[in-house]
Amino acid sequence: MAAMTATINVMLAIHGKKTTPIDLYKPLRHYIAQHYSEREAQDAEEDLQAVQHMRTDIERASDALEARRDLLQQYFRALSVMESRFPISNEKEHVNTLYFTWYDAFKPGKKATQQNIHFEKAAIAFNLGAVQSQIALAADRSSPNGLKQACNSFQFAAGAFSFLRDNISMKASGSSSTVDISVECAGMLERLMLAQAQECFYEKVLVDNKPSSLCSKVAKQVGLYYEEAYAALILPPLNQHFDRTWIAHVQLKAAQFHAEACYRVALQLHDQENVAEEIARLKAAGNMLSEAKKSGKGVVGPLLDAVSKLEANINRNLDRAVKENDRVYLMRIPPVESLPSLPAASLVKSAAVGELLDASKEKMFAGLVPDSSAKALSKYTEMLDEVIRVQAEKLQQESEIARVKLREMNLPDSLLSLEGSTSLPEHIRDEVEAVQIDGGPAGFEAEMRQLKDLRRVNEELLVQTEEILEEEAREDAQVRTQFGTRWTRPQSSTLTKSLHDRANGFAANLKQAAESDARIGRTIRDNAPLMAILNARPIEASLPTLGRPILSLNQNEDAIVGTLRQKLAELEMLGSERAGLEDMLKDMKRKDNILPKLMTTSGSYEDLFKKELAKYDPVCAEVAHNVEAQERLIQQIKAANDAFATTFNLQEYLASRERAYKQISAAISKYREIRENINEGLKFYTTLQDAVNNLKQQCGDYVMTRNIQSHEMIEDLQRQITGMSINDSGAPGRPYTSAAHPPQRPAPSAPPNFQRHGASTFHQTSPQAPPGTHAQYSQSNPPASHSISSTPQILSQTQHQQTSSSAYTVGQPAPAPQQSNPYFSTPGQNFLRPPYYAQQGVAPQASQTHDYSQPPYPGWQGSYYNASSAGQAEPQNPPYFAPDGYSNSSQSGYHKQ
């Protein structure tokens, strides 16, 4: 991951603008002495020297990046203070000997000179953004702190260029300005810095191994930001100003991250087995990169390496997906243009640098501005804000009135319905879309089959489990008959009671689950007509439409509809006009700057205010005209709508539409109820399968232990029969020993052979027995068939008392064992409940029970078991399942009523 990140982090920093040395001290001091007094010029001496010192440091541009950033911010605030005190222009009464010269950052051979402090401020704001981009590029993005610093610095750079575009560029632009501080260039640089800040976030989500869906959204937004920057670069005036490598870099970056978004979402689609869309997304990504690389001449090598590596990953995954589709899925690949747009997630924004550049708290040149001028400027600003506020409130109020009136008259929905274009309320439409995305009622059939298959799997597992126990019981009975009283091992029926009970409990739960499945199926069938409306695509096709009257008396329907449409179009035009008036007011206020006039006027401030505010009178008149025109138009629309409602029986249509809304809502509610019950069933069967597998494993372990003990006892008995036993001929038989503590004896000459039987059991066969057969117990051959688990686990056992010596017949046939079905056991059947092996000297009924209800994996607490802990007595009828959704009651199952 780190290696991949290192190949895609090629980013751009902006070079700062260069300037020529100027002398601020003498022109400013001369202006103070001339317009104020020599004493005030002497008082401002320290401030004048500080300003000159800052300008000189900026000219040298030799400080560290952080120090240069702080210097630029400090000097910008000083310029803001000077702007209201020193009118700099070519006019006689202004500071007319001060010229600011700056070179273009992207065309160093071009320069511009202005007698305009806004030109100086624009250059400083540009350099502030450039320094922030250089700080970001210098950060070590291989560390979390460095990545965070780079992201923040790029956002501050974007904020500086945004501030330049919105507040200074228009005041500094002109024929004598440079392109780099224009509105177009500042906007492009803001998008570029946001793209690189978002790219830092993309690097972070990759390092943090975030989900592919989130990586795709972040990458998509990176591509969008680069795409916006590229769109500005190919339009005048920037298309002839920037080097071709800049345009190629931004274009290739946009394609890279659009392709990266497709690649990441394809990874998610592969996990979801949506191979068709995965192939389409990968093809789209590959086409993007191929087209972009054709025009990527001049870009740096690391960027081409990153794009090539991404292209290789895309092609590799595409080949794999195509092979899987050809061999397994056989799905039709949708065309690229039919794919929906990928979602994007913006995690960055331009930082607000206004507070950093706010000069309201600066004390520099505080004594040079007369109080009257400061108060006059503040008063004018308040008067202008009041004018703008009143007019804006009128416009917004009229827009709200129009919206409410139209909604009361059900417009324009009525006209749209007449055209066959109806719409649902937003909340219902969202719910329907969610249902259709989920598969809708048509998907219930497949899910019911899935429930049936899961139930069948559980039933088969239970049958296999019972067969394991029954096989062991038959073998135990056969050996017991063969050896008679010498066979001292406990009978199987005394040891497997709890296992049979648990199997019976699971079978009962499966029976109840089948009843729940049947109830769900009946609910689906009973409500199919109600839910059929949810299958309509689009859902609006199922809504009633407003039709023309069957019988028309005067044939004037078209005229009524035409009049109503015309009035609505006029109302829409008025709304657009209001939006334009509001924008016009804001633009006029943004460009309104009377400070130079305030500083130089010799007349009354009130006359100046009246003259300046008169500029807004035409706009205010247009606002009043718009309001009056809308009031008249609303009345005309009401009259036309009344005629429309009468002619087309609008009330009946509205009532039928409301009934349709209620039907859709009821269908959604029933769908969600059935969906919840199906999900409960799937969860039930999946969890039950784990429990049944656990029980089957325990039964296999039990059988294996019994087989090992049987083998040991048979060997002892055979040695006694052949005279190899150390006991006297009439001595009682040797008791069998615990499999957990076997006696020390030599290994048998020939170990038993094990054959695979089914999915999880083995059969131990004698070497003399043919494959697939079970040899009889005899003096020379050990028992031939022992069913054991594929995963051995030695269970605990205790010694049994030795039985008295008695004769037994070798090879005596065993009686047929009685088989019991766990699914149809008699209710209330009272089986003995001993552990697997009784303790020596203790009756089986009094022995301690062993807990065979361990969870399938450590820490799991399923909803089927409520088994007692080891060493405690188990209840006769343990509650295998939690009451809610898994009750043993025949009235519930998992189905939620």
mmCIF file of N, CA and C in Angstrom, residues 6 19 44 108 112 131 159 190 273 298 513 570 603 750 840 893:
data_model
loop_
_atom_site.group_PDB
_atom_site.id
_atom_site.type_symbol
_atom_site.label_atom_id
_atom_site.label_comp_id
_atom_site.label_asym_id
_atom_site.label_seq_id
_atom_site.Cartn_x
_atom_site.Cartn_y
_atom_site.Cartn_z
ATOM 1 N N ALA A 6 3.149 5.936 -2.936
ATOM 2 C CA ALA A 6 4.300 6.727 -3.340
ATOM 3 C C ALA A 6 4.290 7.014 -4.825
ATOM 4 N N THR A 19 8.642 40.859 -7.673
ATOM 5 C CA THR A 19 8.351 42.286 -7.694
ATOM 6 C C THR A 19 9.649 43.072 -7.790
ATOM 7 N N ALA A 44 3.792 58.924 13.049
ATOM 8 C CA ALA A 44 3.625 57.715 12.215
ATOM 9 C C ALA A 44 4.953 57.169 11.731
ATOM 10 N N PRO A 108 7.030 34.703 -16.363
ATOM 11 C CA PRO A 108 7.918 35.654 -15.676
ATOM 12 C C PRO A 108 8.373 36.806 -16.557
ATOM 13 N N ALA A 112 3.310 43.947 -14.771
ATOM 14 C CA ALA A 112 2.287 44.990 -14.783
ATOM 15 C C ALA A 112 2.606 45.991 -13.682
ATOM 16 N N VAL A 131 2.673 30.230 -1.239
ATOM 17 C CA VAL A 131 3.507 29.749 -0.134
ATOM 18 C C VAL A 131 2.812 28.591 0.586
ATOM 19 N N GLY A 159 -8.162 28.530 0.127
ATOM 20 C CA GLY A 159 -8.844 29.663 0.740
ATOM 21 C C GLY A 159 -8.243 30.996 0.324
ATOM 22 N N GLU A 190 -7.895 27.616 -7.088
ATOM 23 C CA GLU A 190 -8.645 27.114 -5.935
ATOM 24 C C GLU A 190 -9.062 25.668 -6.159
ATOM 25 N N GLU A 273 -20.128 -10.303 -6.260
ATOM 26 C CA GLU A 273 -20.365 -11.216 -7.388
ATOM 27 C C GLU A 273 -21.216 -10.564 -8.478
ATOM 28 N N GLY A 298 4.819 15.205 -21.736
ATOM 29 C CA GLY A 298 5.438 16.262 -20.951
ATOM 30 C C GLY A 298 5.234 16.126 -19.461
ATOM 31 N N ALA A 513 -40.422 -24.185 12.526
ATOM 32 C CA ALA A 513 -39.930 -23.265 11.503
ATOM 33 C C ALA A 513 -40.618 -23.526 10.173
ATOM 34 N N GLU A 570 -45.501 32.528 -17.114
ATOM 35 C CA GLU A 570 -45.244 33.917 -16.734
ATOM 36 C C GLU A 570 -44.800 34.023 -15.278
ATOM 37 N N GLY A 603 -17.530 68.274 0.656
ATOM 38 C CA GLY A 603 -18.896 68.665 0.917
ATOM 39 C C GLY A 603 -19.506 67.876 2.065
ATOM 40 N N ALA A 750 -0.971 -54.952 14.349
ATOM 41 C CA ALA A 750 -1.510 -54.357 13.116
ATOM 42 C C ALA A 750 -2.542 -53.324 13.498
ATOM 43 N N GLN A 840 -16.893 -45.191 38.793
ATOM 44 C CA GLN A 840 -16.736 -46.496 39.450
ATOM 45 C C GLN A 840 -17.402 -46.468 40.811
ATOM 46 N N GLY A 893 -42.791 -20.219 16.181
ATOM 47 C CA GLY A 893 -41.627 -20.415 15.333
ATOM 48 C C GLY A 893 -40.798 -19.155 15.340
#
